[in-house]
Amino acid sequence: MRRDSRAPSQRRGWFATVGLSCVVALTAAAPAIASAAHEPLGDPVPDVRPGPVQVALTTVTNGVFAPVAGITAAGHPTKLFVVDQVGFLWDVPVGNRAQWPVTPTKVLDVSDLVVGPSRDGDERGFLGAAFSPGFAQNGLLYTYTSEAADGTADYKVPVSTAACALVLPPDHQSMIREWRVTYTPGGGLVVDRTAPGQGRRVFSFDQPQFNHNGGDLDFGPDGLLYITSGDGGGKDDQDCQTDFDARPMFGHPGDGNGQNLSTPLGKILRIDPAARTSRNGQYAIPATNPFVGAPGAAPEVYAYGFRNPFRASFDGGALWAGDVGQNDVEEVDRVVAGGNYGWRLREGAFGFDPAGFQSKGFKSDAFVFAQPPQAGLVDPVANYDHDDGSAVIGGFVYRGTAMPALTGTYVFGDFTRRLNNRHGRIFGVDVTNPSPVTAANVINELRDGPIDAGITGFGQDNARELYVLTVNRDGTGGAVMRLDQARP
């Protein structure tokens, strides 16, 4: 098993689970192909401006490394449980502001299981967790981790047939596990990994490259587990594209994994981990999944056409996701069963031309072009371009009481205004009654400018109040900060 022998506190950097990298790739080994006759758009979306509602930030804890999600557990109304990419699940008390900043306590340590994050730009690690809806009775917790590929994944990497594709072993596998949580003598939560049955393997799938892992877990109001999965990594979701290691990509045949219903890559998936009727006998396929019985389709697929749906959340019965773009456009999606969200045919509300196989740093030679909505493809509710950020970080529709002016607003963010400077931005878009026209749904910035840290996730507590999760600019640690309304 590949392991990073350094202690988590010594592992520099994020990142990151969002589809960025500071690694500079070399020219593609495969020759570029001629692009279709499309006119590239240099400035696809108007700039995001500060809105009338502004938020203040209060530090709850600095005792985390690379936080990517904040979740809740039934029966623990004053706690936010924070997923840390280096392999920890933290218990963060949020109920008494007078005690902030607090020192978190560790609920689960899976740092020995995960591959990554072991270098700046690494998107692997402990990426998501969700407590069972019946947690108060069954004590079950589910996790999403990047682990060493061992040949036992339920889904293998899609087969590349292009002569230029350099077929290699999978970089790693994405693993969904089940744990039973117990109580410490002091009443805290803890996972005793020595207990029988701990870490039950529920579902796994291989990843050809290290990035675009998605990684969020959410139980919906239907009691089923939703899993976000990226397209398998690299750039442009196409075989032969030059990867960050300067070798031609593999594992993205045809129109790419986002459009390939036979693979879990580039999808939002839905399973029932409480039943055992799947092929591997560890979960069940909900009968209402939209592609059950479709020839060749993976029955776990709930929606498809995603590049890297990094964070997702429910607002009542509505599922929202932020999908990270390639070179130009970031998007916010309302996810419906069976929906095709366009990647790699579209990026945001624009046509996407993958062009050739060349790389330009962390970007590719692909571009977006003006194209009206396409039949059968779902355009985002809102989008913005890379004049305003580099990787969307999905959040939550606000339903708390501390920020009344933001009720019905999808609060989300971007990792950094400019690549590698880690100046995150906090955004909002009113989704109370969104227009079907993407451009009509205006995104506002909820601060006067970027914050002095990279934004890596959001959290929502039991009172529906929101928290922003950050990493320091120098990569030495992270923080959890509470959002409150500053004006009006």
mmCIF file of N, CA, C and O in Angstrom, residues 84 88 112 146 464:
data_model
loop_
_atom_site.group_PDB
_atom_site.id
_atom_site.type_symbol
_atom_site.label_atom_id
_atom_site.label_comp_id
_atom_site.label_asym_id
_atom_site.label_seq_id
_atom_site.Cartn_x
_atom_site.Cartn_y
_atom_site.Cartn_z
ATOM 1 N N ASP A 84 -11.612 15.980 7.715
ATOM 2 C CA ASP A 84 -10.292 16.535 7.426
ATOM 3 C C ASP A 84 -9.611 15.647 6.398
ATOM 4 O O ASP A 84 -9.464 14.442 6.604
ATOM 5 N N PHE A 88 -8.863 12.556 9.284
ATOM 6 C CA PHE A 88 -9.517 12.641 10.592
ATOM 7 C C PHE A 88 -10.955 13.120 10.462
ATOM 8 O O PHE A 88 -11.267 13.937 9.588
ATOM 9 N N ASP A 112 -4.250 6.005 8.115
ATOM 10 C CA ASP A 112 -3.474 4.858 7.658
ATOM 11 C C ASP A 112 -4.099 4.190 6.445
ATOM 12 O O ASP A 112 -3.428 3.406 5.758
ATOM 13 N N SER A 146 -9.954 7.899 -0.371
ATOM 14 C CA SER A 146 -9.091 7.478 -1.474
ATOM 15 C C SER A 146 -8.125 6.449 -0.916
ATOM 16 O O SER A 146 -7.366 6.754 0.013
ATOM 17 N N ARG A 464 -29.213 24.893 11.166
ATOM 18 C CA ARG A 464 -29.123 25.319 9.776
ATOM 19 C C ARG A 464 -28.254 26.561 9.599
ATOM 20 O O ARG A 464 -28.369 27.266 8.595
#
